Coordinates of C-alpha atoms in Angstrom, one line a residue:
M1 CA 0.1 -0.1 0.0
T2 CA 1.5 3.2 -0.8
C3 CA 0.8 6.8 1.2
F4 CA 0.5 8.9 -1.9
R5 CA 0.1 8.5 -5.8
C6 CA 4.0 9.8 -5.6
C7 CA 5.1 6.9 -3.3
S8 CA 5.3 3.1 -4.2
K9 CA 7.1 0.2 -2.2
N10 CA 10.2 -1.4 -3.0
E11 CA 10.9 -4.9 -2.9
G12 CA 12.3 -4.4 0.2
G13 CA 9.0 -3.2 1.3
Q14 CA 10.0 0.5 2.0
T15 CA 8.4 3.6 0.8
I16 CA 9.9 5.7 -1.8
L17 CA 8.9 8.1 -4.0
Q18 CA 8.2 7.9 -7.6
G19 CA 9.9 9.9 -10.3
K20 CA 11.3 13.4 -9.4
T21 CA 8.2 14.2 -7.2
Y22 CA 11.0 14.8 -4.0
L23 CA 12.3 17.8 -5.8
Y24 CA 9.2 19.5 -5.0
L25 CA 10.1 18.8 -1.6
I26 CA 13.5 20.2 -1.4
P27 CA 12.3 24.1 -1.8
A28 CA 9.6 23.7 1.1
V29 CA 12.1 21.6 3.8
M30 CA 15.0 24.7 2.9
A31 CA 12.4 27.3 3.5
A32 CA 11.2 25.8 6.7
I33 CA 14.9 25.8 7.6
L34 CA 15.8 29.1 6.6
V35 CA 12.8 30.6 8.8
A36 CA 13.6 28.5 11.7
C37 CA 17.2 29.6 11.6
Y38 CA 16.9 33.1 11.1
P39 CA 16.2 36.1 13.4
F40 CA 12.4 37.2 13.6
D41 CA 14.1 40.8 12.0
L42 CA 15.3 39.5 8.8
F43 CA 12.6 40.8 6.8
N44 CA 13.6 44.4 8.3
R45 CA 17.1 43.6 7.6
I46 CA 16.5 42.9 4.0
F47 CA 13.7 44.6 2.7
V48 CA 13.6 48.1 5.0
L49 CA 16.1 50.7 4.8
P50 CA 18.7 50.0 6.9
P51 CA 18.8 53.0 9.6
E52 CA 22.1 55.1 7.9
R53 CA 20.5 55.1 4.6
Q54 CA 16.6 56.1 6.1
T55 CA 18.8 58.9 7.7
V56 CA 20.5 59.6 4.0
R57 CA 17.0 59.6 2.5
E58 CA 15.5 62.0 5.1
E59 CA 18.3 64.4 4.5
E60 CA 17.5 64.3 0.7
V61 CA 13.8 64.7 1.4
L62 CA 14.3 67.6 3.6
Q63 CA 17.1 69.2 1.5
T64 CA 13.9 68.9 -1.5
V65 CA 11.8 70.3 0.7
A66 CA 14.2 73.3 1.5
R67 CA 14.7 73.7 -1.7
I68 CA 10.6 74.3 -2.9
K69 CA 10.4 76.7 0.3
D70 CA 13.0 78.6 -0.8
N71 CA 12.6 78.7 -4.7
V72 CA 9.1 78.4 -5.6
T73 CA 6.8 81.4 -4.5
I74 CA 3.2 82.8 -5.4
G75 CA 3.4 84.1 -8.8
S76 CA 6.3 81.5 -9.9
T77 CA 5.8 80.4 -13.5
K78 CA 5.3 76.9 -15.0
Q79 CA 8.6 77.6 -16.9
E80 CA 10.6 78.8 -13.4
V81 CA 9.3 75.6 -11.9
A82 CA 9.6 73.0 -14.3
A83 CA 13.2 74.5 -14.5
L84 CA 14.1 73.6 -11.1
F85 CA 12.1 70.1 -10.9
G86 CA 11.6 68.9 -14.4
D87 CA 8.6 67.6 -16.1
R88 CA 8.1 64.2 -14.0
Y89 CA 4.7 65.9 -12.7
V90 CA 1.4 64.1 -12.5
L91 CA -1.7 66.7 -14.1
V92 CA -4.3 66.1 -11.4
D93 CA -7.8 65.9 -12.2
D94 CA -9.4 67.3 -9.0
Q95 CA -12.7 66.2 -10.3
G96 CA -14.4 69.3 -9.3
D97 CA -13.6 68.6 -5.4
L98 CA -11.0 71.8 -5.2
E99 CA -13.1 75.1 -5.3
N100 CA -10.3 77.6 -4.9
G101 CA -10.1 79.3 -8.4
C102 CA -7.1 77.2 -9.5
D103 CA -7.2 76.7 -13.3
E104 CA -5.0 73.5 -13.3
F105 CA -3.0 71.3 -10.6
W106 CA 0.4 69.4 -10.8
L107 CA 2.0 67.0 -8.3
Y108 CA 5.4 66.3 -8.1
R109 CA 6.4 63.2 -6.3
F110 CA 9.8 63.0 -5.1
F111 CA 12.0 59.6 -3.9
T112 CA 8.8 57.2 -5.0
E113 CA 9.3 53.4 -4.7
E114 CA 9.6 52.5 -8.4
D115 CA 5.9 51.5 -9.9
Y116 CA 4.4 52.6 -6.8
Q117 CA 0.6 53.5 -7.5
S118 CA -1.1 55.6 -5.2
S119 CA -4.6 54.5 -3.7
V120 CA -6.1 57.9 -3.3
P121 CA -6.8 60.8 -6.2
D122 CA -4.0 62.6 -6.9
H123 CA -5.6 65.8 -5.5
V124 CA -5.7 63.9 -1.7
I125 CA -2.4 63.6 0.5
D126 CA -1.3 60.2 0.2
Q127 CA -1.1 59.5 3.9
E128 CA -0.5 55.9 3.1
G129 CA 2.4 56.2 0.8
I130 CA 4.2 58.8 2.7
R131 CA 4.2 57.0 5.9
S132 CA 5.1 53.6 4.5
G133 CA 8.3 55.7 3.1
K134 CA 7.3 54.9 -0.5
V135 CA 6.7 58.5 -1.6
G136 CA 9.1 60.6 0.3
A137 CA 7.5 63.8 -0.2
A138 CA 4.6 65.4 -2.5
F139 CA 4.7 68.8 -3.5
F140 CA 1.1 70.1 -5.0
I141 CA 0.8 73.0 -7.3
G142 CA -2.2 75.1 -7.6
W143 CA -2.2 77.3 -10.9
K144 CA -4.0 80.6 -11.9
D145 CA -3.2 82.2 -15.3
E146 CA 0.2 80.2 -15.8
R147 CA 1.4 81.3 -12.2
V148 CA 1.6 79.7 -8.7
Y149 CA -1.6 80.3 -7.0
L150 CA -1.0 77.6 -3.7
Y151 CA 1.2 74.9 -3.0
T152 CA 1.8 72.3 -0.4
I153 CA 4.2 70.2 0.5
A154 CA 3.9 66.4 2.7
Y155 CA 6.9 64.9 3.7
L156 CA 7.8 62.9 7.0
Q157 CA 10.1 64.8 9.5
G158 CA 11.6 64.4 12.8
P159 CA 12.2 61.5 15.3
N160 CA 8.5 60.5 15.4
R161 CA 8.1 60.9 11.8
N162 CA 5.3 62.9 12.0
L163 CA 3.6 63.9 8.7
H164 CA 4.3 67.5 8.0
V165 CA 1.9 69.4 5.8
Y166 CA 3.3 72.9 4.8
S167 CA 1.4 75.1 2.3
N168 CA 1.8 78.6 0.7
V169 CA -2.0 80.0 0.1
N170 CA -2.0 83.2 -1.4
G171 CA 1.2 84.0 0.3
T172 CA 0.3 82.8 3.8
R173 CA 2.5 80.0 5.1
A174 CA 1.5 77.3 7.6
E175 CA 2.9 74.1 8.4
E176 CA 1.0 71.5 10.8
I177 CA 1.5 67.9 11.3
L178 CA -1.5 65.5 9.6
N179 CA -2.3 62.7 12.1
P180 CA -3.3 59.3 11.1
D181 CA -6.8 59.9 11.8
G182 CA -6.9 63.1 9.4
S183 CA -6.5 65.9 12.4
M184 CA -4.4 68.6 11.8
A185 CA -1.8 69.6 15.0
P186 CA 0.4 72.6 15.3
V187 CA 4.5 71.9 14.7
D188 CA 5.8 72.4 18.1

């Protein structure tokens, strides 16, 4: 009697695997051994940026944010912004949600993982993407008569990795922390 279709008895009555079916078991056994032998933080060491790389990336994000704040003003032209940040922006369809007098919207996503797709519309802050590190910073621009009318920057900063939202609307600048529940808090 055999235990599975892949098994049979030899002349000595021992159960043996037929053909090369046993080859399918080798990867499963190896995976079980690897899981048992490696520490539980293996996933983080392989798939999460090491702390020194996170620090470098955070510095790059903060440098980009500073570059935006220093160089983009209300009234800057599309050509000036494109000269600073290139033409890799998303032309945003606000679906009529934004009633702020703008003619057009652009969205730049900086330090974004390759093939990342946001689960929210482009005119909504991608909290999940930014908090997970799949997006380093999001720079949203509202245009009126071919000039910057307003803009916001969303990015992580600080030891608690708070989601900061910096806005410049009609020359009024503000920076707040966007909490996971959607509420806003002042920056300390």
